[in-house]
Coordinates of C-alpha atoms in Angstrom, one line a residue:
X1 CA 58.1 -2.3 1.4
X2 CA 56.9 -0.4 4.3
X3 CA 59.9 -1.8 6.8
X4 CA 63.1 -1.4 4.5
X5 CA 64.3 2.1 5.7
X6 CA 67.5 3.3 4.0
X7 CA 67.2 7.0 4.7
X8 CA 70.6 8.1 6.0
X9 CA 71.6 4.6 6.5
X10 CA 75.1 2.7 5.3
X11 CA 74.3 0.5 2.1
X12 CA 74.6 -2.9 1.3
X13 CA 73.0 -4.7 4.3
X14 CA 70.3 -5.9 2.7
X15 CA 70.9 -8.9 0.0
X16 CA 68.1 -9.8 -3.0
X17 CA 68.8 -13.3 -4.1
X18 CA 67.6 -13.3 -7.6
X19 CA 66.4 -17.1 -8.6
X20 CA 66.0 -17.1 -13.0
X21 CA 63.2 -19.5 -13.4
X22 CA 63.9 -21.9 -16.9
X23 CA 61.7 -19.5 -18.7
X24 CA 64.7 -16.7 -18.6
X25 CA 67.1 -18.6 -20.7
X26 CA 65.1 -17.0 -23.2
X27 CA 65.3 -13.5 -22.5
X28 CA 67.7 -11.3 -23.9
X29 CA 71.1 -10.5 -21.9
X30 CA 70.5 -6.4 -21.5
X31 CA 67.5 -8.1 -19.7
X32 CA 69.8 -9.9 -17.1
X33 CA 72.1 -6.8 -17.1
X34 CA 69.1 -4.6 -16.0
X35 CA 68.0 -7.0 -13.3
X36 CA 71.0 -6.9 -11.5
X37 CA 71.4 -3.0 -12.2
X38 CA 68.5 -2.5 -10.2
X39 CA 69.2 -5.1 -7.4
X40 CA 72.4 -3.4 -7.0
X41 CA 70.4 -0.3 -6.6
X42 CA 67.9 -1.7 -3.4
X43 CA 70.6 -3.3 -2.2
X44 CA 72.4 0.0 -1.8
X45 CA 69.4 2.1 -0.6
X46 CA 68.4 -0.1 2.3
X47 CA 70.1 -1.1 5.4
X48 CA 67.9 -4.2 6.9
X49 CA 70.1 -6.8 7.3
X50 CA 68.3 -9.3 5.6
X51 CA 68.3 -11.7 2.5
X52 CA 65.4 -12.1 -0.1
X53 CA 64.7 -14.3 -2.8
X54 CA 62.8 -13.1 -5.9
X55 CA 61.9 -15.0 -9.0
X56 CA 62.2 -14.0 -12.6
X57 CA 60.4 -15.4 -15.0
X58 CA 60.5 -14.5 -19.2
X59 CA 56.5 -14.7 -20.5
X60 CA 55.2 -16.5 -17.2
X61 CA 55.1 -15.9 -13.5
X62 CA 55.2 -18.6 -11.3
X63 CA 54.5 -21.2 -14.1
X64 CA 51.7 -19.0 -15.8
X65 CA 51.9 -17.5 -18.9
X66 CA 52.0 -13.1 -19.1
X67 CA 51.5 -12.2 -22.4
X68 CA 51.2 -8.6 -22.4
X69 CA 52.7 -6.1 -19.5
X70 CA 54.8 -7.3 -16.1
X71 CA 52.9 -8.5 -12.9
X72 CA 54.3 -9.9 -9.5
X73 CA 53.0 -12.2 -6.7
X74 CA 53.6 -13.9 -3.8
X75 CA 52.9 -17.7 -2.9
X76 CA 49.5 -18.8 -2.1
X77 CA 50.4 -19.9 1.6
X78 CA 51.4 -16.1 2.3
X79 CA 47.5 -14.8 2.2
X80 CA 45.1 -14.6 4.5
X81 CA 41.3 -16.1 3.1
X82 CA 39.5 -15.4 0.7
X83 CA 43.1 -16.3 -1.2
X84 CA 45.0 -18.1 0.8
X85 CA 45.2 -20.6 4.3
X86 CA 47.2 -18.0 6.2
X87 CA 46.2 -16.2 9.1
X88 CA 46.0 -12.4 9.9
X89 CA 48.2 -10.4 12.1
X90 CA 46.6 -8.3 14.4
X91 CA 46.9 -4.7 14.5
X92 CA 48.4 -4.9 18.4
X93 CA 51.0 -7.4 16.6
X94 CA 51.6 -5.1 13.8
X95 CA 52.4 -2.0 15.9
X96 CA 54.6 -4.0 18.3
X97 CA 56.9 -5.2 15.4
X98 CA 57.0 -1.3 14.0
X99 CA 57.8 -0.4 18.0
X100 CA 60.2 -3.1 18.5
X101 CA 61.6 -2.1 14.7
X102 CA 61.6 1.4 16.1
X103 CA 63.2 0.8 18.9
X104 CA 66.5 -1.5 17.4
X105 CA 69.8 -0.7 16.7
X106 CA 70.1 1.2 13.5
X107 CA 66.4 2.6 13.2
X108 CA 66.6 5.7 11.5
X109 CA 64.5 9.1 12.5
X110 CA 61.8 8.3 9.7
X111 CA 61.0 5.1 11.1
X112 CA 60.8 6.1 14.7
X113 CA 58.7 9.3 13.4
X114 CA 56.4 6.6 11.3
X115 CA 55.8 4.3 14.4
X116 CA 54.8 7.6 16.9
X117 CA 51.7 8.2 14.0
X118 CA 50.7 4.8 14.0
X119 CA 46.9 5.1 16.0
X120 CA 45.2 3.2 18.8
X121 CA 43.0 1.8 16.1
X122 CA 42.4 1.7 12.0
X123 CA 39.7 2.7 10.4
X124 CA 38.8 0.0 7.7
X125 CA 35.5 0.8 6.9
X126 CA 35.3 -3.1 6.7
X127 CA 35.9 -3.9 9.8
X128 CA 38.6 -5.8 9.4
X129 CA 41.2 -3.9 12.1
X130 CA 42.4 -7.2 13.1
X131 CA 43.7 -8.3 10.1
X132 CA 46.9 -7.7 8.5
X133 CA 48.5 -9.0 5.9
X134 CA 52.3 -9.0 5.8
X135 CA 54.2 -10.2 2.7
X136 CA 57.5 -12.5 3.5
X137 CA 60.1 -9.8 2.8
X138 CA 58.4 -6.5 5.1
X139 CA 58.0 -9.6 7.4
X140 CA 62.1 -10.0 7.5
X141 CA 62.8 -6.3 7.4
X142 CA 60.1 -5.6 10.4
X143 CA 61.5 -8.5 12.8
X144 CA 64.8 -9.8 11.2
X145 CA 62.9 -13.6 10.4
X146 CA 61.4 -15.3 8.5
X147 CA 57.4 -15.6 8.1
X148 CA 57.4 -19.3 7.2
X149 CA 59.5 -22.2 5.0
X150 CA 58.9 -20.1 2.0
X151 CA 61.8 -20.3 -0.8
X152 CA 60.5 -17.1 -2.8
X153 CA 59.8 -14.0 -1.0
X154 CA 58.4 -12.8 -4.1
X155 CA 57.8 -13.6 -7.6
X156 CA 58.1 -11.3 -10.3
X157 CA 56.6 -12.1 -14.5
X158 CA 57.7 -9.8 -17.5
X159 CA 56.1 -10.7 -20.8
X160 CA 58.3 -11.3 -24.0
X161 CA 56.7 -7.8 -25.4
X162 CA 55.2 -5.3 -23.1
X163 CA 52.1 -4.6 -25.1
X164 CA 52.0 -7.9 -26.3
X165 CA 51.5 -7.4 -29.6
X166 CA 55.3 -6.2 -30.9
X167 CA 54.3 -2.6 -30.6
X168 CA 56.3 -1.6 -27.6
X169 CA 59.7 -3.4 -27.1
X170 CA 62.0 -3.4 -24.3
X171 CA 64.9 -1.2 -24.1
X172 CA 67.7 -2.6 -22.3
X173 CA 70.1 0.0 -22.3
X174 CA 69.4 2.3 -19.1
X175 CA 68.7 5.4 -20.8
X176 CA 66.0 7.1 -22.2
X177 CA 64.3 4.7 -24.4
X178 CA 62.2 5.3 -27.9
X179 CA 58.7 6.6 -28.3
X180 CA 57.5 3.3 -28.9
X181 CA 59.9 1.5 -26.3
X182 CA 59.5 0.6 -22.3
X183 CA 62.6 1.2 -20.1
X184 CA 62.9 -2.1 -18.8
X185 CA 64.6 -1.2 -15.8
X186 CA 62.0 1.0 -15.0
X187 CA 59.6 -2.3 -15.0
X188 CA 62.3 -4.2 -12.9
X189 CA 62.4 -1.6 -10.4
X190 CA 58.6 -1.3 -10.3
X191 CA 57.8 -5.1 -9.8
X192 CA 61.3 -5.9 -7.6
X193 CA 59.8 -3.3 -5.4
X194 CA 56.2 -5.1 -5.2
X195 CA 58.6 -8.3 -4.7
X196 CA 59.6 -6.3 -1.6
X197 CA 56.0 -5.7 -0.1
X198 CA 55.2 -2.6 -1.3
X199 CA 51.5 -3.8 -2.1
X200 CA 48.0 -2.6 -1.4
X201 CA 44.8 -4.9 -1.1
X202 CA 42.6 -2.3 -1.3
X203 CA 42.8 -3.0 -5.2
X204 CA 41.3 -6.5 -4.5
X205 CA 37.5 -5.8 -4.7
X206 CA 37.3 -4.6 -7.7
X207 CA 35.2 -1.7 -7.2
X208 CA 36.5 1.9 -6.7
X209 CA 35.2 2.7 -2.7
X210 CA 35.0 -0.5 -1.7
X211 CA 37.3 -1.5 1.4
X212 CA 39.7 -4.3 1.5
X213 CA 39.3 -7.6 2.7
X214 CA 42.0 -7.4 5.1
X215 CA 44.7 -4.4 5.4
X216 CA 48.8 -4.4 4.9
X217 CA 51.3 -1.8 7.3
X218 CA 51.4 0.3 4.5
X219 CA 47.9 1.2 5.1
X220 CA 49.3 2.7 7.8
X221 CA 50.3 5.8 5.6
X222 CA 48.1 6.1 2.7
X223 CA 45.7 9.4 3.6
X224 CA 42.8 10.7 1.4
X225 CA 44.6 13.6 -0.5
X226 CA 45.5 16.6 2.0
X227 CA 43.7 15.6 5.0
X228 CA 44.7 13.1 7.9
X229 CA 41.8 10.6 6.9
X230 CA 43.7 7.3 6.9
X231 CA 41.8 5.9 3.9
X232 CA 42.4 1.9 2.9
X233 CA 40.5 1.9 0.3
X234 CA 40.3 0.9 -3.7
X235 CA 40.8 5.4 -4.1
X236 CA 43.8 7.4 -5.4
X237 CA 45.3 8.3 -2.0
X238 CA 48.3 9.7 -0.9
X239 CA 51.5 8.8 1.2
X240 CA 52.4 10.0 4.1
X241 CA 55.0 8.5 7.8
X242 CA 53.6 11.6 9.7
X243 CA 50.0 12.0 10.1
X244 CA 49.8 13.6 6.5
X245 CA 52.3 16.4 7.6
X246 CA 54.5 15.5 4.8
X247 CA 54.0 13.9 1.6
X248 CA 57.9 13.5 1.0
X249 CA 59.6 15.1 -2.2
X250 CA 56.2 15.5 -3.9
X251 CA 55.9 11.6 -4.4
X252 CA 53.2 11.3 -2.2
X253 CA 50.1 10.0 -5.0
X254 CA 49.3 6.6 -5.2
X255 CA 46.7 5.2 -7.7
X256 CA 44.8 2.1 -7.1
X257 CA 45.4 0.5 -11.3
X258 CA 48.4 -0.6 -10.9
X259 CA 48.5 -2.8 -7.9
X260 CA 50.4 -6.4 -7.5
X261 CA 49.3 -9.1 -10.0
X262 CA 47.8 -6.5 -12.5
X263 CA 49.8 -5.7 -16.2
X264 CA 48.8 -1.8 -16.4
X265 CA 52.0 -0.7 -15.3
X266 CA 53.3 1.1 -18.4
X267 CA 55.4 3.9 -15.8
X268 CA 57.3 3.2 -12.3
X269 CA 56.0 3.9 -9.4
X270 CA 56.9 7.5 -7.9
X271 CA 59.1 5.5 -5.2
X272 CA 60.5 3.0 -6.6
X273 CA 61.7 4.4 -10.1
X274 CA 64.8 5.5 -9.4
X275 CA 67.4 4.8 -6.4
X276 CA 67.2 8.3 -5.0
X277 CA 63.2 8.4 -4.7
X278 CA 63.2 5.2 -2.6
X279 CA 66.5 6.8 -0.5
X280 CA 65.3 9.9 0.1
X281 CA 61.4 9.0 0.9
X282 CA 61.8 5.6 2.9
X283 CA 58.3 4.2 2.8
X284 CA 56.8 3.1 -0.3
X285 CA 53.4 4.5 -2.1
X286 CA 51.5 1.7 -3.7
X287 CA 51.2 2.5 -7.7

């Protein structure tokens, strides 16, 4: 979520409302326990005073079954075409929500340092500078409203067995799980903080290269690899709020497999899997 900066900031000012869809009732308790262990944790690394609402669902998301892995999405009325009725924001509109973010009470030195790197114009090789897609929550955290009427900012799916086949259970119990075992909470952290727009299209076409078919903020900071090429692409890139100066406490990889909707997401992302990486780093990597 590129807007939720927490860097230096007092906690608890930004609220996640979770919402169990039916389907939970049939999850085990440690899985409830580990939700709200890592809600408590966002909650306490940012400072946007906001509220969002995720959704939890046990072997579906969003009414759909998941049978193997963990995926998250947002509502079809959120996207731009080819998925969705929405309409783009331009980059002038995106720049003046970071600059008026940037400019608020509360804005910490990593955001104003993020919005004096953001350029005059992006370099999508698909032309599409003009359209941005921002999800509901980075919406609230970059202007302090809401997008639209939208219930669910986000909505997160964990299937009943990670591998989907009984081979690699859940552990519900924090700590370092078996060799056959997934930390749940690392999951929760890595799809509540998709939930919270950290999300990159350039996944969407399918072919390693290829260019998005529109662009989110975070584009804003994902580099080729040790240069300052801003690079939106479907690539393993790397993060970066200052021109690729700084690719904060080594987390700066981000891999192009593991994007929103997709059940490959076997580890956490480097930002998001623990309290103190998305704390100390501010802006999120896409996985």
């Amino acid at each position: 979520m590129v807007a939720l900066f927490g860097v230096g900031q007092p906690a608890d000012a930004l609220v996640i409302n979770p919402v169990f869809d039916a389907s939970w009732a049939a999850a085990p308790a440690g899985a409830t326990t580990d939700v709200n262990n890592v809600i408590a944790e966002y909650e306490a690394d940012f400072s946007n005073p906001v509220t969002v609402t995720v959704a939890f669902g046990w072997g579906e998301l969003n009414g759909s079954s998941i049978t193997s892995g963990a995926a998250t999405v947002f509502a079809t009325s959120d996207f731009p075409p080819p998925f969705g009725p929405a309409s783009t924001f331009s980059l002038s509109q995106v720049k003046g929500f970071y600059n008026t973010a940037a400019g608020g009470a509360g804005a910490t030195q990593v955001l104003v340092t993020a919005n004096n790197y953001l350029l005059s114009s992006y370099p999508n090789p698909g032309g599409l500078s003009n359209g941005f897609f921002i999800p509901d929550a980075e919406y609230k955290a970059l202007t302090g409203g809401a997008l639209n009427g939208d219930t669910i900012d986000g909505f997160t799916g964990y299937a009943t067995n990670f591998c989907g086949g009984g081979t690699c259970p859940y552990d519900f119990t924090g700590g370092v799980p078996g060799s056959t075992a997934i930390d749940f909470t690392a999951v929760v952290e890595h799809e509540l903080s998709h939930a919270l727009s950290r999300v990159d299209y350039g996944f969407s076409s399918g072919v390693a290269g290829n260019p998005p078919p529109f662009l989110t903020p975070q584009d804003f900071f994902k580099y080729d690899c040790g240069t300052p090429n801003l690079d939106p692409k479907f690539n393993v890139t790397c993060f970066s709020f200052n021109g690729d100066a700084t690719n904060p406490q080594g987390h700066g990889q981000t891999r192009p497999t593991a994007a929103i909707g997709s059940t490959q997401q076997t580890t956490p992302s480097t930002l998001s899997s623990a309290k103190a990486s998305s704390r100390r780093s501010a802006l999120p990597t896409s996985s």
